[in-house]
Amino acid sequence: MFDLASEIMATLRNNKLRTALTGFAVSWGIFLLIVLLSVSRGLVNGMEAMFDQRDTETVSIRGGYAQKAYKGMKENRRIQLKDGDLAVLASQNANVLSEVTAQISNDTAKVTSSKDYLTDGYRGVYPAEMRNSGVDLVKGRFINQNDINQGRRVAVLNEESAKTLFGDKADPIGQLVKISDLSFTVVGTYKQEWRRDVFIPYTTARSMSGGSDKINNITVKLRNVSTIEESDDAEHSFSSTLGRQHTFDEDDNGALWIWNRFSNYMRQSAAMGAIGMAVWIIGLLTMLSGIVGVSNIMFVSVRERTHEIGVRRAIGARPASILRQIILESVVITTLFGYIGIILGMLTAEGINMLLGDSGNSPIKDPTVDISIAVQVTLVLIVAGALAGLFPAMKSLKIKPVEALRDE
């Protein structure tokens, strides 16, 4: 085995330029494969991070405008969701939903403290809104079920809003704010870049609405749903229920504005899977050019060593030993330069991660490759190297010892 390794290394040293150029093609292909895989993984991680902050098994429903005339009702009329819709949805769709919650808001209410004020209004929500909106708590707690049951006057503020109301150094938890001239106790603060809502219990907001039963949107928690088709069927069932409740055609797409998070999540997951497969295909095709180069160099090597192969055959060398030497030589070239590409690709992936690490808005999260990817690429290298050397090796076995000994 030591003699075989020495022969392989001697062959590589004797053909330095040719080996280096061929190896560069292999390294470049592997480098691109690793970088593409890392970016693809970063996109998947970014998507999972985005959905991990939210409850993906939900459907959000808002009232829209009925585009069709239906049962004597005119077109282009406003569909206003109401409190009673919650019980109707729950009773008629019990097989596909586990929870129905709602939200009401007042966008003109002023929120004041002894120091400053906000004009963001408030939103009356259920505890599930924390997951539905992807709220990341910084201090304290969110609205809980006891707040709902008892109609408590408690509020959860965005951390930037809390700084406006109480200052940068003050602890907002336990502080009082006034909303529509009513005192509320701050029980928590949250962080989110694109919203500054003031959350209060739904029942408290309902008591402040002056007897109105209007709601802004309904959120349905799905159950017994595992495929896009089942999710879309559940969505259509909700439309049918509300269509009967508000007298509009269930196929009127404008009557309701529906955001099916579960279907969106499943479709994006499928798309990410397709991207991952495409990355592997593109990377392997790119690497193919290097593998072809290795195969070509092995054909040349076999041609140059025709006399040597003939001598070895004449003195009794078995075909398997010659076959093994040529294939192993090809595997060594492919693996050696392939690992150079792997290392450079991983360093590039780490560089991308460092550049994007401080960017909270980036869709790419942790674009690095793990050990499983390295193992997969290693196996690809070994197989590719063996295939690259197989055909030249097979050709070497066709060389007849007598003809090879006459070869100059």
Coordinates of C-alpha atoms in Angstrom, one line a residue:
M1 CA 0.0 0.0 0.0
F2 CA 2.9 2.3 0.8
D3 CA 4.5 1.6 -2.6
L4 CA 1.2 2.4 -4.3
A5 CA 0.9 5.7 -2.5
S6 CA 4.5 6.5 -3.4
E7 CA 3.8 5.8 -7.1
I8 CA 0.7 8.0 -7.1
M9 CA 2.6 10.9 -5.5
A10 CA 5.5 10.5 -7.9
T11 CA 3.1 10.7 -10.8
L12 CA 1.6 13.9 -9.5
R13 CA 5.0 15.5 -8.9
N14 CA 6.2 14.6 -12.4
N15 CA 3.2 16.4 -13.9
K16 CA 2.8 19.4 -11.7
L17 CA 1.4 21.9 -14.1
R18 CA -1.1 19.5 -15.7
T19 CA -2.2 18.3 -12.2
A20 CA -2.5 21.9 -10.9
L21 CA -4.7 23.0 -13.8
T22 CA -6.9 20.0 -13.6
G23 CA -7.1 20.3 -9.8
F24 CA -8.1 24.0 -10.1
A25 CA -11.1 23.0 -12.1
V26 CA -12.1 20.5 -9.4
S27 CA -11.5 23.0 -6.6
W28 CA -13.5 25.7 -8.4
G29 CA -16.5 23.4 -8.9
I30 CA -16.5 22.2 -5.3
F31 CA -16.0 25.8 -4.1
L32 CA -19.1 27.0 -6.0
L33 CA -21.1 24.0 -4.7
I34 CA -20.2 24.7 -1.1
V35 CA -21.0 28.5 -1.5
L36 CA -24.3 27.7 -3.2
L37 CA -25.3 25.1 -0.6
S38 CA -24.4 27.6 2.2
V39 CA -26.5 30.4 0.7
S40 CA -29.4 27.9 0.1
R41 CA -29.1 26.8 3.8
G42 CA -29.1 30.4 4.8
L43 CA -32.3 31.0 2.9
V44 CA -34.0 28.0 4.6
N45 CA -32.8 29.1 8.0
G46 CA -34.1 32.6 7.3
M47 CA -37.5 31.3 6.3
E48 CA -37.6 29.0 9.4
A49 CA -36.6 31.8 11.7
M50 CA -39.4 34.0 10.3
F51 CA -42.0 31.3 10.6
D52 CA -40.7 30.1 14.0
Q53 CA -41.7 33.4 15.5
R54 CA -45.3 32.9 14.3
D55 CA -47.9 30.2 14.6
T56 CA -47.9 28.8 11.1
E57 CA -51.1 26.8 11.6
T58 CA -53.4 29.8 11.4
V59 CA -55.7 31.5 8.9
S60 CA -56.3 35.3 9.3
I61 CA -59.5 36.7 7.9
R62 CA -60.5 40.3 7.3
G63 CA -63.6 41.8 5.9
G64 CA -63.4 43.1 2.3
Y65 CA -65.8 44.2 -0.4
A66 CA -68.2 41.9 -2.1
Q67 CA -67.6 42.2 -5.8
K68 CA -70.7 40.3 -6.9
A69 CA -74.4 41.0 -6.4
Y70 CA -75.9 38.2 -4.4
K71 CA -79.4 37.3 -3.2
G72 CA -80.6 40.9 -3.7
M73 CA -77.5 42.4 -2.1
K74 CA -75.6 45.0 -4.2
E75 CA -72.0 44.6 -5.4
N76 CA -69.1 46.5 -3.9
R77 CA -70.6 46.5 -0.4
R78 CA -68.5 46.4 2.7
I79 CA -68.3 43.1 4.6
Q80 CA -67.9 43.9 8.3
L81 CA -66.9 41.1 10.6
K82 CA -68.6 41.0 14.0
D83 CA -68.3 39.3 17.3
G84 CA -71.0 36.7 16.5
D85 CA -68.9 35.4 13.7
L86 CA -66.5 33.8 16.2
A87 CA -69.1 31.4 17.6
V88 CA -70.5 30.6 14.2
L89 CA -67.1 29.7 12.8
A90 CA -66.3 27.6 15.8
S91 CA -69.6 25.6 15.7
Q92 CA -69.7 25.0 11.9
N93 CA -66.0 24.1 11.5
A94 CA -65.2 22.3 14.6
N95 CA -63.4 19.5 12.7
V96 CA -60.7 21.7 11.3
L97 CA -60.2 24.4 13.9
S98 CA -59.2 24.4 17.5
E99 CA -59.5 28.1 18.5
V100 CA -61.0 31.3 17.1
T101 CA -59.7 34.7 18.2
A102 CA -60.4 38.2 17.1
Q103 CA -58.8 41.6 17.2
I104 CA -60.3 45.1 17.5
S105 CA -58.4 48.4 17.3
N106 CA -58.6 52.1 17.7
D107 CA -56.0 53.8 15.6
T108 CA -56.8 57.4 16.8
A109 CA -56.7 56.8 20.6
K110 CA -53.9 58.7 22.4
V111 CA -51.6 56.9 24.8
T112 CA -50.1 59.2 27.4
S113 CA -47.7 59.2 30.4
S114 CA -46.6 61.9 32.7
K115 CA -43.6 62.5 30.3
D116 CA -44.9 62.1 26.8
Y117 CA -47.6 60.7 24.6
L118 CA -48.1 58.4 21.6
T119 CA -50.7 58.5 18.8
D120 CA -50.4 54.8 17.8
G121 CA -53.8 53.9 19.3
Y122 CA -54.4 50.4 20.7
R123 CA -55.3 46.9 19.7
G124 CA -57.5 44.6 21.8
V125 CA -56.1 41.1 21.4
Y126 CA -56.2 37.5 22.8
P127 CA -53.1 35.8 24.2
A128 CA -52.6 34.0 20.9
E129 CA -51.7 37.3 19.3
M130 CA -48.2 37.0 20.6
R131 CA -47.6 34.0 18.3
N132 CA -49.8 35.2 15.5
S133 CA -47.8 38.5 15.3
G134 CA -44.4 37.1 16.0
V135 CA -44.0 39.4 19.1
D136 CA -40.6 38.9 20.9
L137 CA -41.0 39.9 24.5
V138 CA -38.2 41.9 26.1
K139 CA -39.6 42.4 29.6
G140 CA -42.5 41.3 31.6
R141 CA -45.3 39.3 30.0
F142 CA -48.0 39.4 27.3
I143 CA -51.8 39.5 27.7
N144 CA -53.0 36.3 29.4
Q145 CA -56.3 34.6 29.8
N146 CA -56.9 36.1 33.3
D147 CA -56.7 39.5 31.7
I148 CA -59.3 38.5 29.2
N149 CA -61.6 36.9 31.8
Q150 CA -61.4 39.8 34.2
G151 CA -61.3 42.6 31.6
R152 CA -58.1 44.0 33.2
R153 CA -56.6 47.4 32.3
V154 CA -53.1 46.2 31.4
A155 CA -51.0 47.1 28.4
V156 CA -48.0 45.7 26.5
L157 CA -45.8 48.3 24.7
N158 CA -43.2 48.2 22.0
E159 CA -39.8 48.9 23.7
E160 CA -39.3 52.0 21.6
S161 CA -42.7 53.3 22.6
A162 CA -41.8 52.6 26.3
K163 CA -38.7 54.7 25.9
T164 CA -40.7 57.5 24.5
L165 CA -43.2 57.4 27.3
F166 CA -40.9 56.8 30.3
G167 CA -37.3 57.5 29.1
D168 CA -34.4 55.4 28.2
K169 CA -33.4 54.3 31.7
A170 CA -36.7 53.9 33.4
D171 CA -38.2 50.4 33.9
P172 CA -41.7 50.6 32.2
I173 CA -43.0 47.5 34.0
G174 CA -45.6 48.5 36.6
Q175 CA -45.8 52.1 35.2
L176 CA -49.2 53.7 34.4
V177 CA -50.3 55.0 31.1
K178 CA -53.6 56.6 30.1
I179 CA -55.5 55.2 27.1
S180 CA -58.7 57.1 26.2
D181 CA -58.5 58.7 29.7
L182 CA -58.4 55.3 31.4
S183 CA -55.4 54.2 33.4
F184 CA -53.6 51.0 32.3
T185 CA -50.7 49.2 34.0
V186 CA -47.8 48.3 31.7
V187 CA -47.1 44.6 32.2
G188 CA -44.7 43.9 29.3
T189 CA -42.6 45.3 26.5
Y190 CA -41.8 43.7 23.2
K191 CA -39.4 44.1 20.2
Q192 CA -40.5 44.2 16.6
E193 CA -39.0 46.3 13.9
W194 CA -42.2 47.0 11.8
R195 CA -44.9 47.6 14.4
R196 CA -45.4 49.8 17.5
D197 CA -48.9 48.6 18.6
V198 CA -50.1 49.0 22.1
F199 CA -51.7 45.7 23.1
I200 CA -54.6 45.5 25.6
P201 CA -57.0 42.6 26.5
Y202 CA -59.7 42.0 23.9
T203 CA -62.5 42.2 26.5
T204 CA -61.2 45.5 27.8
A205 CA -61.1 47.0 24.3
R206 CA -64.6 45.7 23.6
S207 CA -65.9 47.5 26.7
M208 CA -64.2 50.7 25.4
S209 CA -65.9 50.4 22.0
G210 CA -69.2 52.1 23.0
G211 CA -71.3 49.0 22.4
S212 CA -70.1 48.2 18.9
D213 CA -69.7 44.6 17.9
K214 CA -67.4 45.2 15.0
I215 CA -64.0 43.5 14.8
N216 CA -61.0 44.1 12.6
N217 CA -60.0 40.5 11.9
I218 CA -60.4 36.9 12.9
T219 CA -57.6 34.4 13.4
V220 CA -58.4 30.7 13.2
K221 CA -56.1 28.0 14.7
L222 CA -56.2 25.0 12.4
R223 CA -56.2 21.4 13.5
N224 CA -56.3 18.0 11.7
V225 CA -54.7 19.7 8.7
S226 CA -51.4 18.5 7.3
T227 CA -51.4 19.2 3.6
I228 CA -51.9 22.3 1.4
E229 CA -55.1 20.7 -0.1
E230 CA -56.6 20.2 3.4
S231 CA -55.6 23.7 4.4
D232 CA -57.2 25.2 1.3
D233 CA -60.4 23.2 1.9
A234 CA -60.5 24.5 5.4
E235 CA -60.1 28.1 4.1
H236 CA -62.9 27.5 1.6
S237 CA -65.1 26.2 4.5
F238 CA -64.5 29.4 6.5
S239 CA -65.4 31.5 3.5
S240 CA -68.6 29.5 3.0
T241 CA -69.6 29.9 6.7
L242 CA -69.0 33.7 6.6
G243 CA -70.7 33.9 3.2
R244 CA -73.9 32.5 4.7
Q245 CA -73.5 34.7 7.8
H246 CA -73.0 37.9 5.8
T247 CA -74.9 37.0 2.6
F248 CA -72.2 37.0 -0.1
D249 CA -71.1 34.4 -2.6
E250 CA -68.6 32.0 -1.1
D251 CA -66.6 32.2 -4.3
D252 CA -66.4 36.0 -4.2
N253 CA -62.7 36.5 -3.7
G254 CA -63.0 40.2 -2.8
A255 CA -65.5 39.7 0.1
L256 CA -62.9 38.5 2.5
W257 CA -59.1 39.1 2.7
I258 CA -57.6 35.8 3.8
W259 CA -54.0 35.1 4.8
N260 CA -53.5 31.3 5.1
R261 CA -50.2 31.0 6.9
F262 CA -50.2 27.2 6.8
S263 CA -50.5 27.0 3.0
N264 CA -48.0 29.8 2.6
Y265 CA -45.6 27.9 4.9
M266 CA -46.0 24.6 3.0
R267 CA -45.6 26.2 -0.4
Q268 CA -42.5 28.1 0.7
S269 CA -41.0 25.0 2.3
A270 CA -41.6 23.1 -1.0
A271 CA -39.9 26.0 -2.9
M272 CA -36.9 25.9 -0.5
G273 CA -36.7 22.2 -1.1
A274 CA -36.7 22.8 -4.9
I275 CA -34.0 25.5 -4.5
G276 CA -31.9 23.1 -2.5
M277 CA -32.2 20.4 -5.2
A278 CA -31.5 23.0 -7.9
V279 CA -28.4 24.1 -6.0
W280 CA -27.1 20.5 -5.9
I281 CA -27.7 20.0 -9.6
I282 CA -26.0 23.3 -10.6
G283 CA -23.1 22.6 -8.3
L284 CA -22.7 19.1 -9.6
L285 CA -22.8 20.2 -13.2
T286 CA -20.2 22.9 -12.4
M287 CA -18.0 20.2 -10.8
L288 CA -18.5 18.0 -13.8
S289 CA -16.1 20.2 -15.8
G290 CA -13.4 19.4 -13.3
I291 CA -14.2 15.7 -13.2
V292 CA -14.0 15.6 -17.0
G293 CA -10.6 17.3 -16.7
V294 CA -9.5 14.6 -14.3
S295 CA -10.7 11.9 -16.6
N296 CA -8.8 13.4 -19.5
I297 CA -5.6 13.7 -17.6
M298 CA -5.9 10.0 -16.6
F299 CA -6.4 9.1 -20.3
V300 CA -3.2 11.0 -21.1
S301 CA -1.4 9.3 -18.1
V302 CA -2.4 5.9 -19.3
R303 CA -1.2 6.7 -22.8
E304 CA 2.2 7.9 -21.5
R305 CA 2.6 4.9 -19.3
T306 CA 1.7 2.3 -22.0
H307 CA 5.2 0.8 -21.8
E308 CA 5.2 0.7 -18.0
I309 CA 1.8 -1.0 -18.0
G310 CA 3.0 -3.6 -20.5
V311 CA 6.1 -4.4 -18.4
R312 CA 4.0 -4.9 -15.3
R313 CA 1.5 -7.1 -17.2
A314 CA 4.4 -9.1 -18.7
I315 CA 6.0 -9.8 -15.3
G316 CA 2.7 -11.0 -13.9
A317 CA 0.8 -7.9 -12.5
R318 CA -2.8 -8.7 -12.1
P319 CA -5.3 -6.5 -14.0
A320 CA -7.0 -5.6 -10.7
S321 CA -3.8 -4.0 -9.4
I322 CA -3.4 -1.8 -12.4
L323 CA -7.1 -0.9 -12.3
R324 CA -6.8 0.0 -8.6
Q325 CA -3.7 2.2 -9.1
I326 CA -5.3 4.3 -11.9
I327 CA -8.6 4.7 -10.1
L328 CA -6.9 5.6 -6.8
E329 CA -4.8 8.1 -8.5
S330 CA -7.9 9.7 -9.9
V331 CA -9.6 9.7 -6.5
V332 CA -6.5 11.3 -4.9
I333 CA -6.5 14.1 -7.4
T334 CA -10.2 14.7 -7.1
T335 CA -10.3 14.5 -3.3
L336 CA -7.1 16.5 -2.6
F337 CA -8.2 19.5 -4.7
G338 CA -11.8 19.0 -3.8
Y339 CA -11.0 19.5 -0.1
I340 CA -9.2 22.7 -1.0
G341 CA -12.5 23.8 -2.6
I342 CA -14.4 22.7 0.5
I343 CA -12.1 24.7 2.9
L344 CA -12.3 27.8 0.7
G345 CA -16.0 27.5 0.3
M346 CA -16.5 27.1 4.1
L347 CA -14.4 30.2 4.7
T348 CA -16.4 32.1 2.2
A349 CA -19.6 31.0 3.9
E350 CA -18.3 32.1 7.3
G351 CA -17.4 35.5 5.7
I352 CA -21.0 35.8 4.4
N353 CA -22.3 34.9 7.8
M354 CA -20.1 37.6 9.4
L355 CA -21.3 40.2 6.9
L356 CA -25.0 39.4 7.4
G357 CA -24.8 38.6 11.1
D358 CA -25.7 42.2 12.2
S359 CA -28.4 42.7 9.5
G360 CA -31.7 41.9 11.2
N361 CA -33.6 42.4 7.9
S362 CA -31.6 39.9 5.9
P363 CA -33.5 36.9 4.6
I364 CA -30.4 34.8 4.9
K365 CA -29.6 33.5 8.4
D366 CA -26.5 31.5 9.4
P367 CA -25.4 30.6 5.8
T368 CA -22.9 28.0 6.9
V369 CA -22.5 24.3 6.1
D370 CA -22.5 21.6 8.8
I371 CA -20.6 18.4 9.0
S372 CA -23.4 16.4 7.2
I373 CA -22.9 18.6 4.1
A374 CA -19.1 18.1 4.3
V375 CA -19.6 14.3 4.5
Q376 CA -22.0 14.4 1.5
V377 CA -19.6 16.4 -0.6
T378 CA -16.8 14.0 0.4
L379 CA -18.8 11.0 -0.8
V380 CA -19.5 12.9 -4.0
L381 CA -15.8 13.5 -4.4
I382 CA -14.8 9.9 -3.9
V383 CA -17.5 8.6 -6.3
A384 CA -16.6 11.3 -8.9
G385 CA -12.9 10.5 -8.6
A386 CA -13.6 6.8 -9.1
L387 CA -15.8 7.4 -12.1
A388 CA -13.2 9.8 -13.6
G389 CA -10.5 7.1 -13.4
L390 CA -12.7 4.1 -14.3
F391 CA -12.8 4.6 -18.1
P392 CA -9.0 5.3 -18.4
A393 CA -8.4 2.3 -16.2
M394 CA -10.6 0.1 -18.3
K395 CA -8.7 1.3 -21.4
S396 CA -5.4 0.3 -19.7
L397 CA -6.6 -3.3 -19.3
K398 CA -7.1 -3.5 -23.1
I399 CA -3.4 -2.9 -23.7
K400 CA -1.7 -6.2 -24.7
P401 CA 1.7 -6.7 -23.1
V402 CA 3.5 -7.6 -26.3
E403 CA 2.2 -4.4 -28.1
A404 CA 3.0 -2.3 -25.0
L405 CA 6.6 -3.5 -24.9
R406 CA 7.1 -2.5 -28.5
D407 CA 5.6 1.0 -27.8
E408 CA 8.2 3.8 -27.8

